[in-house]
PDB file of C-alpha atoms in Angstrom:
ATOM      1  CA  MET A   5     139.248  63.290 272.112  1.00  0.00           C
ATOM      2  CA  SER A   6     138.376  66.914 272.877  1.00  0.00           C
ATOM      3  CA  LYS A   7     136.433  67.815 275.989  1.00  0.00           C
ATOM      4  CA  ARG A   8     133.532  69.101 273.879  1.00  0.00           C
ATOM      5  CA  LEU A   9     133.359  65.851 271.887  1.00  0.00           C
ATOM      6  CA  THR A  10     133.506  63.797 275.078  1.00  0.00           C
ATOM      7  CA  VAL A  11     130.566  65.710 276.519  1.00  0.00           C
ATOM      8  CA  ALA A  12     128.573  65.258 273.290  1.00  0.00           C
ATOM      9  CA  VAL A  13     129.214  61.494 273.254  1.00  0.00           C
ATOM     10  CA  SER A  14     128.206  61.255 276.906  1.00  0.00           C
ATOM     11  CA  ILE A  15     124.952  63.077 276.211  1.00  0.00           C
ATOM     12  CA  ILE A  16     124.155  60.832 273.243  1.00  0.00           C
ATOM     13  CA  LEU A  17     124.869  57.687 275.249  1.00  0.00           C
ATOM     14  CA  GLY A  18     122.759  58.999 278.122  1.00  0.00           C
ATOM     15  CA  LEU A  19     119.822  59.709 275.840  1.00  0.00           C
ATOM     16  CA  ALA A  20     120.136  56.269 274.248  1.00  0.00           C
ATOM     17  CA  LEU A  21     120.129  54.574 277.641  1.00  0.00           C
ATOM     18  CA  LEU A  22     117.180  56.709 278.714  1.00  0.00           C
ATOM     19  CA  GLY A  23     115.299  55.684 275.579  1.00  0.00           C
ATOM     20  CA  LEU A  24     115.981  52.020 276.247  1.00  0.00           C
ATOM     21  CA  GLY A  25     114.821  52.453 279.812  1.00  0.00           C
ATOM     22  CA  VAL A  26     111.573  54.116 278.743  1.00  0.00           C
ATOM     23  CA  ALA A  27     110.948  51.426 276.136  1.00  0.00           C
ATOM     24  CA  ALA A  28     111.562  48.701 278.689  1.00  0.00           C
ATOM     25  CA  ALA A  29     109.267  50.405 281.184  1.00  0.00           C
ATOM     26  CA  ILE A  30     106.498  50.731 278.592  1.00  0.00           C
ATOM     27  CA  GLN A  31     106.927  47.097 277.588  1.00  0.00           C
ATOM     28  CA  PHE A  32     106.855  46.002 281.229  1.00  0.00           C
ATOM     29  CA  LYS A  33     103.823  48.177 281.973  1.00  0.00           C
ATOM     30  CA  SER A  34     102.012  46.849 278.919  1.00  0.00           C
ATOM     31  CA  HIS A  35     102.721  43.293 279.978  1.00  0.00           C
ATOM     32  CA  GLN A  36     101.813  44.083 283.551  1.00  0.00           C
ATOM     33  CA  THR A  37      98.445  45.675 282.820  1.00  0.00           C
ATOM     34  CA  ASN A  38      97.269  43.353 280.068  1.00  0.00           C
ATOM     35  CA  PRO A  39      96.927  39.873 281.545  1.00  0.00           C
ATOM     36  CA  GLU A  40      95.152  37.137 279.633  1.00  0.00           C
ATOM     37  CA  LEU A  41      91.498  37.409 280.606  1.00  0.00           C
ATOM     38  CA  ALA A  42      88.603  35.016 280.051  1.00  0.00           C
ATOM     39  CA  THR A  43      85.634  37.376 279.998  1.00  0.00           C
ATOM     40  CA  SER A  44      86.908  40.918 280.621  1.00  0.00           C
ATOM     41  CA  PHE A  45      88.402  43.900 278.815  1.00  0.00           C
ATOM     42  CA  ILE A  46      90.844  46.372 280.370  1.00  0.00           C
ATOM     43  CA  PHE A  47      90.507  49.945 279.112  1.00  0.00           C
ATOM     44  CA  PRO A  48      93.739  51.407 277.699  1.00  0.00           C
ATOM     45  CA  THR A  49      93.184  54.477 279.866  1.00  0.00           C
ATOM     46  CA  ALA A  50      91.317  54.261 283.163  1.00  0.00           C
ATOM     47  CA  LYS A  51      88.660  56.994 283.073  1.00  0.00           C
ATOM     48  CA  LYS A  52      87.593  58.808 286.231  1.00  0.00           C
ATOM     49  CA  LEU A  53      83.859  58.670 286.876  1.00  0.00           C
ATOM     50  CA  ALA A  54      82.031  61.982 286.716  1.00  0.00           C
ATOM     51  CA  PRO A  55      80.499  63.247 289.980  1.00  0.00           C
ATOM     52  CA  PHE A  56      77.248  61.540 290.958  1.00  0.00           C
ATOM     53  CA  SER A  57      74.986  61.507 294.015  1.00  0.00           C
ATOM     54  CA  LEU A  58      72.499  58.713 294.793  1.00  0.00           C
ATOM     55  CA  LYS A  59      71.158  56.946 297.898  1.00  0.00           C
ATOM     56  CA  ASP A  60      71.714  53.400 299.133  1.00  0.00           C
ATOM     57  CA  GLN A  61      69.314  50.823 300.584  1.00  0.00           C
ATOM     58  CA  HIS A  62      69.742  52.328 304.055  1.00  0.00           C
ATOM     59  CA  GLY A  63      68.830  55.823 302.914  1.00  0.00           C
ATOM     60  CA  ASN A  64      72.422  57.048 303.131  1.00  0.00           C
ATOM     61  CA  PRO A  65      74.011  59.251 300.448  1.00  0.00           C
ATOM     62  CA  PHE A  66      76.219  57.388 297.998  1.00  0.00           C
ATOM     63  CA  SER A  67      78.600  59.332 295.772  1.00  0.00           C
ATOM     64  CA  ASN A  68      82.127  59.181 294.377  1.00  0.00           C
ATOM     65  CA  SER A  69      83.542  59.462 297.888  1.00  0.00           C
ATOM     66  CA  GLN A  70      82.160  56.008 298.730  1.00  0.00           C
ATOM     67  CA  LEU A  71      84.389  54.540 295.991  1.00  0.00           C
ATOM     68  CA  ALA A  72      87.632  55.726 297.572  1.00  0.00           C
ATOM     69  CA  ASP A  73      90.277  53.342 298.905  1.00  0.00           C
ATOM     70  CA  LYS A  74      88.623  50.120 297.715  1.00  0.00           C
ATOM     71  CA  TRP A  75      87.726  48.353 294.504  1.00  0.00           C
ATOM     72  CA  SER A  76      84.098  48.534 293.378  1.00  0.00           C
ATOM     73  CA  LEU A  77      82.194  46.199 291.076  1.00  0.00           C
ATOM     74  CA  PHE A  78      79.071  47.769 289.536  1.00  0.00           C
ATOM     75  CA  PHE A  79      76.210  46.120 287.706  1.00  0.00           C
ATOM     76  CA  ILE A  80      72.786  47.469 286.802  1.00  0.00           C
ATOM     77  CA  GLY A  81      69.327  45.995 287.002  1.00  0.00           C
ATOM     78  CA  TYR A  82      66.076  46.091 288.948  1.00  0.00           C
ATOM     79  CA  THR A  83      64.511  43.960 291.655  1.00  0.00           C
ATOM     80  CA  SER A  84      61.575  42.866 289.449  1.00  0.00           C
ATOM     81  CA  CYS A  85      63.994  41.440 286.850  1.00  0.00           C
ATOM     82  CA  PRO A  86      62.936  37.839 286.125  1.00  0.00           C
ATOM     83  CA  ASP A  87      66.266  36.368 285.032  1.00  0.00           C
ATOM     84  CA  VAL A  88      69.524  38.300 284.578  1.00  0.00           C
ATOM     85  CA  CYS A  89      69.538  40.110 287.927  1.00  0.00           C
ATOM     86  CA  PRO A  90      68.819  37.184 290.266  1.00  0.00           C
ATOM     87  CA  THR A  91      71.278  35.037 288.319  1.00  0.00           C
ATOM     88  CA  THR A  92      73.948  37.739 288.576  1.00  0.00           C
ATOM     89  CA  MET A  93      73.277  38.261 292.278  1.00  0.00           C
ATOM     90  CA  GLY A  94      73.643  34.537 292.851  1.00  0.00           C
ATOM     91  CA  LYS A  95      76.974  34.440 291.005  1.00  0.00           C
ATOM     92  CA  LEU A  96      78.291  37.446 292.899  1.00  0.00           C
ATOM     93  CA  SER A  97      77.205  36.012 296.229  1.00  0.00           C
ATOM     94  CA  ALA A  98      79.054  32.793 295.404  1.00  0.00           C
ATOM     95  CA  ALA A  99      82.181  34.616 294.205  1.00  0.00           C
ATOM     96  CA  TYR A 100      82.308  37.258 296.941  1.00  0.00           C
ATOM     97  CA  PRO A 101      84.006  35.236 299.731  1.00  0.00           C
ATOM     98  CA  GLU A 102      86.727  34.115 297.319  1.00  0.00           C
ATOM     99  CA  LEU A 103      87.280  37.635 295.991  1.00  0.00           C
ATOM    100  CA  LEU A 104      87.574  39.061 299.504  1.00  0.00           C
ATOM    101  CA  LYS A 105      90.537  36.803 300.265  1.00  0.00           C
ATOM    102  CA  ASP A 106      92.866  39.089 298.304  1.00  0.00           C
ATOM    103  CA  ILE A 107      90.858  42.194 297.387  1.00  0.00           C
ATOM    104  CA  ASP A 108      89.113  44.941 299.341  1.00  0.00           C
ATOM    105  CA  LEU A 109      86.027  44.925 297.141  1.00  0.00           C
ATOM    106  CA  GLN A 110      82.473  46.230 297.360  1.00  0.00           C
ATOM    107  CA  ILE A 111      79.615  44.997 295.173  1.00  0.00           C
ATOM    108  CA  ILE A 112      77.227  47.714 294.006  1.00  0.00           C
ATOM    109  CA  PHE A 113      73.797  46.978 292.527  1.00  0.00           C
ATOM    110  CA  LEU A 114      72.651  50.044 290.582  1.00  0.00           C
ATOM    111  CA  SER A 115      68.859  49.948 290.273  1.00  0.00           C
ATOM    112  CA  VAL A 116      67.531  51.663 287.155  1.00  0.00           C
ATOM    113  CA  ASP A 117      63.898  51.249 288.198  1.00  0.00           C
ATOM    114  CA  PRO A 118      63.432  54.003 290.802  1.00  0.00           C
ATOM    115  CA  GLN A 119      59.659  54.024 290.387  1.00  0.00           C
ATOM    116  CA  ARG A 120      59.318  50.530 291.900  1.00  0.00           C
ATOM    117  CA  ASP A 121      62.638  50.021 293.682  1.00  0.00           C
ATOM    118  CA  THR A 122      62.026  51.880 296.905  1.00  0.00           C
ATOM    119  CA  GLN A 123      64.554  51.961 299.720  1.00  0.00           C
ATOM    120  CA  GLU A 124      62.640  49.219 301.538  1.00  0.00           C
ATOM    121  CA  LYS A 125      62.528  46.995 298.464  1.00  0.00           C
ATOM    122  CA  LEU A 126      66.244  47.426 297.772  1.00  0.00           C
ATOM    123  CA  LEU A 127      67.039  46.633 301.398  1.00  0.00           C
ATOM    124  CA  ALA A 128      64.989  43.417 301.281  1.00  0.00           C
ATOM    125  CA  TYR A 129      66.622  42.426 297.969  1.00  0.00           C
ATOM    126  CA  MET A 130      70.137  42.894 299.314  1.00  0.00           C
ATOM    127  CA  ASP A 131      69.276  41.142 302.575  1.00  0.00           C
ATOM    128  CA  PHE A 132      68.009  38.146 300.603  1.00  0.00           C
ATOM    129  CA  PHE A 133      71.139  37.763 298.448  1.00  0.00           C
ATOM    130  CA  ASN A 134      73.922  39.340 300.507  1.00  0.00           C
ATOM    131  CA  PRO A 135      73.513  42.058 303.178  1.00  0.00           C
ATOM    132  CA  GLU A 136      77.106  43.161 302.572  1.00  0.00           C
ATOM    133  CA  PHE A 137      76.250  44.308 299.040  1.00  0.00           C
ATOM    134  CA  THR A 138      75.205  47.902 298.375  1.00  0.00           C
ATOM    135  CA  ALA A 139      72.143  48.872 296.335  1.00  0.00           C
ATOM    136  CA  ILE A 140      71.833  52.424 295.039  1.00  0.00           C
ATOM    137  CA  THR A 141      69.332  54.333 292.936  1.00  0.00           C
ATOM    138  CA  GLY A 142      68.026  57.798 292.152  1.00  0.00           C
ATOM    139  CA  GLU A 143      65.972  59.683 289.591  1.00  0.00           C
ATOM    140  CA  HIS A 144      66.519  58.902 285.914  1.00  0.00           C
ATOM    141  CA  ALA A 145      68.154  62.304 285.482  1.00  0.00           C
ATOM    142  CA  GLN A 146      70.833  61.097 287.911  1.00  0.00           C
ATOM    143  CA  LEU A 147      70.973  57.521 286.648  1.00  0.00           C
ATOM    144  CA  PHE A 148      71.438  58.159 282.927  1.00  0.00           C
ATOM    145  CA  PRO A 149      74.784  60.016 283.214  1.00  0.00           C
ATOM    146  CA  LEU A 150      76.228  57.430 285.617  1.00  0.00           C
ATOM    147  CA  THR A 151      75.124  54.398 283.609  1.00  0.00           C
ATOM    148  CA  ARG A 152      76.537  55.981 280.465  1.00  0.00           C
ATOM    149  CA  ASP A 153      79.786  56.732 282.284  1.00  0.00           C
ATOM    150  CA  LEU A 154      80.009  53.108 283.414  1.00  0.00           C
ATOM    151  CA  GLY A 155      79.368  51.853 279.882  1.00  0.00           C
ATOM    152  CA  PHE A 156      75.862  50.544 280.586  1.00  0.00           C
ATOM    153  CA  VAL A 157      72.539  51.155 278.834  1.00  0.00           C
ATOM    154  CA  TYR A 158      68.943  50.603 279.874  1.00  0.00           C
ATOM    155  CA  ALA A 159      65.465  51.280 278.543  1.00  0.00           C
ATOM    156  CA  MET A 160      61.932  50.920 279.878  1.00  0.00           C
ATOM    157  CA  VAL A 161      59.803  48.522 277.822  1.00  0.00           C
ATOM    158  CA  GLY A 162      56.014  48.338 277.908  1.00  0.00           C
ATOM    159  CA  GLU A 163      53.362  50.348 279.694  1.00  0.00           C
ATOM    160  CA  GLY A 164      51.441  50.079 282.929  1.00  0.00           C
ATOM    161  CA  GLU A 165      52.616  48.573 286.205  1.00  0.00           C
ATOM    162  CA  ASN A 166      54.152  45.456 284.644  1.00  0.00           C
ATOM    163  CA  TYR A 167      56.685  47.164 282.409  1.00  0.00           C
ATOM    164  CA  GLN A 168      60.100  45.566 281.952  1.00  0.00           C
ATOM    165  CA  VAL A 169      63.555  47.145 281.880  1.00  0.00           C
ATOM    166  CA  ASP A 170      66.033  46.109 279.214  1.00  0.00           C
ATOM    167  CA  HIS A 171      69.538  46.602 280.554  1.00  0.00           C
ATOM    168  CA  SER A 172      73.186  45.657 280.131  1.00  0.00           C
ATOM    169  CA  ALA A 173      74.352  42.385 281.651  1.00  0.00           C
ATOM    170  CA  SER A 174      77.974  43.491 281.974  1.00  0.00           C
ATOM    171  CA  MET A 175      79.821  44.599 285.101  1.00  0.00           C
ATOM    172  CA  ALA A 176      82.229  47.516 285.527  1.00  0.00           C
ATOM    173  CA  LEU A 177      85.304  47.367 287.756  1.00  0.00           C
ATOM    174  CA  ILE A 178      86.234  50.677 289.389  1.00  0.00           C
ATOM    175  CA  SER A 179      89.634  51.345 290.972  1.00  0.00           C
ATOM    176  CA  PRO A 180      90.189  52.773 294.487  1.00  0.00           C
ATOM    177  CA  GLU A 181      90.814  56.111 292.753  1.00  0.00           C
ATOM    178  CA  GLY A 182      87.309  56.074 291.259  1.00  0.00           C
ATOM    179  CA  ARG A 183      88.419  55.197 287.729  1.00  0.00           C
ATOM    180  CA  LYS A 184      86.730  52.736 285.357  1.00  0.00           C
ATOM    181  CA  VAL A 185      89.425  50.131 284.795  1.00  0.00           C
ATOM    182  CA  ALA A 186      87.672  47.211 283.119  1.00  0.00           C
ATOM    183  CA  ILE A 187      84.399  45.837 281.841  1.00  0.00           C
ATOM    184  CA  ILE A 188      83.378  42.230 282.510  1.00  0.00           C
ATOM    185  CA  LYS A 189      81.128  40.925 279.746  1.00  0.00           C
ATOM    186  CA  PRO A 190      79.061  37.760 279.288  1.00  0.00           C
ATOM    187  CA  LYS A 191      80.440  35.324 276.728  1.00  0.00           C
ATOM    188  CA  SER A 192      79.137  32.166 275.068  1.00  0.00           C
ATOM    189  CA  SER A 193      81.192  29.100 275.924  1.00  0.00           C
ATOM    190  CA  THR A 194      79.902  27.238 272.864  1.00  0.00           C
ATOM    191  CA  PRO A 195      78.001  28.343 269.732  1.00  0.00           C
ATOM    192  CA  GLY A 196      74.261  28.567 270.269  1.00  0.00           C
ATOM    193  CA  THR A 197      74.412  28.997 274.040  1.00  0.00           C
ATOM    194  CA  LEU A 198      73.397  32.122 275.911  1.00  0.00           C
ATOM    195  CA  PRO A 199      76.253  34.465 276.876  1.00  0.00           C
ATOM    196  CA  GLN A 200      77.076  34.401 280.569  1.00  0.00           C
ATOM    197  CA  ILE A 201      79.795  35.286 283.051  1.00  0.00           C
ATOM    198  CA  LEU A 202      81.083  32.101 284.640  1.00  0.00           C
ATOM    199  CA  THR A 203      81.789  32.432 288.351  1.00  0.00           C
ATOM    200  CA  LYS A 204      85.297  30.973 288.028  1.00  0.00           C
ATOM    201  CA  ASN A 205      86.134  33.403 285.217  1.00  0.00           C
ATOM    202  CA  LEU A 206      84.769  36.320 287.213  1.00  0.00           C
ATOM    203  CA  ILE A 207      86.999  35.460 290.172  1.00  0.00           C
ATOM    204  CA  SER A 208      90.050  34.795 288.010  1.00  0.00           C
ATOM    205  CA  ASP A 209      89.718  37.937 285.869  1.00  0.00           C
ATOM    206  CA  ILE A 210      89.153  40.340 288.750  1.00  0.00           C
ATOM    207  CA  GLY A 211      92.137  38.897 290.596  1.00  0.00           C
ATOM    208  CA  LYS A 212      94.384  39.305 287.532  1.00  0.00           C
ATOM    209  CA  ILE A 213      93.167  42.858 286.842  1.00  0.00           C
ATOM    210  CA  VAL A 214      93.701  44.024 290.411  1.00  0.00           C
ATOM    211  CA  ARG A 215      97.174  42.449 290.642  1.00  0.00           C
ATOM    212  CA  SER A 216      98.242  44.064 287.364  1.00  0.00           C
ATOM    213  CA  TYR A 217      96.875  47.528 288.160  1.00  0.00           C
TER     214      TYR A 217
END
């Protein structure tokens, strides 16, 4: 075999092995980042959140920098919410100690009712459910882009002081790099029942997502 032919064969074999390696890596990555989940969806590409600037229940600025180096779980609502929000806060309070065993995680309540949810009201709401949680809000001009970026929607319903706020019941999981990794959505366990996020599924899914990231 000539030297030139030997070199050509070596190059072909090298490329073939490289191709197999890439295919194996892709297959492994796909398996690694797509665990079987009960109530969540992992985005094919984790999207970085656009810059935002709000304030928390202590009056401190809260922006993208507060998402660095830890996992963040967002959900939206308002303190006057009669059902979804207190139920969600209760579930998160129950799940939080278990989640903290393996994950550096912060829970973020994003209020979309800035007219009524003052700093004092948000502080009292967090203190009632879990003082370790963070509540943030801002003007609607600041809230709309962030909620859209997180995959949430909300709308004010009714007039006067007793208006309601229709809003998403899902949660968004953000990576320590500030990227939206997954959405956690309510599901019906049986036909005819209201969709909900079971506490055990919430704990299990977040654990699987974080370990596979």
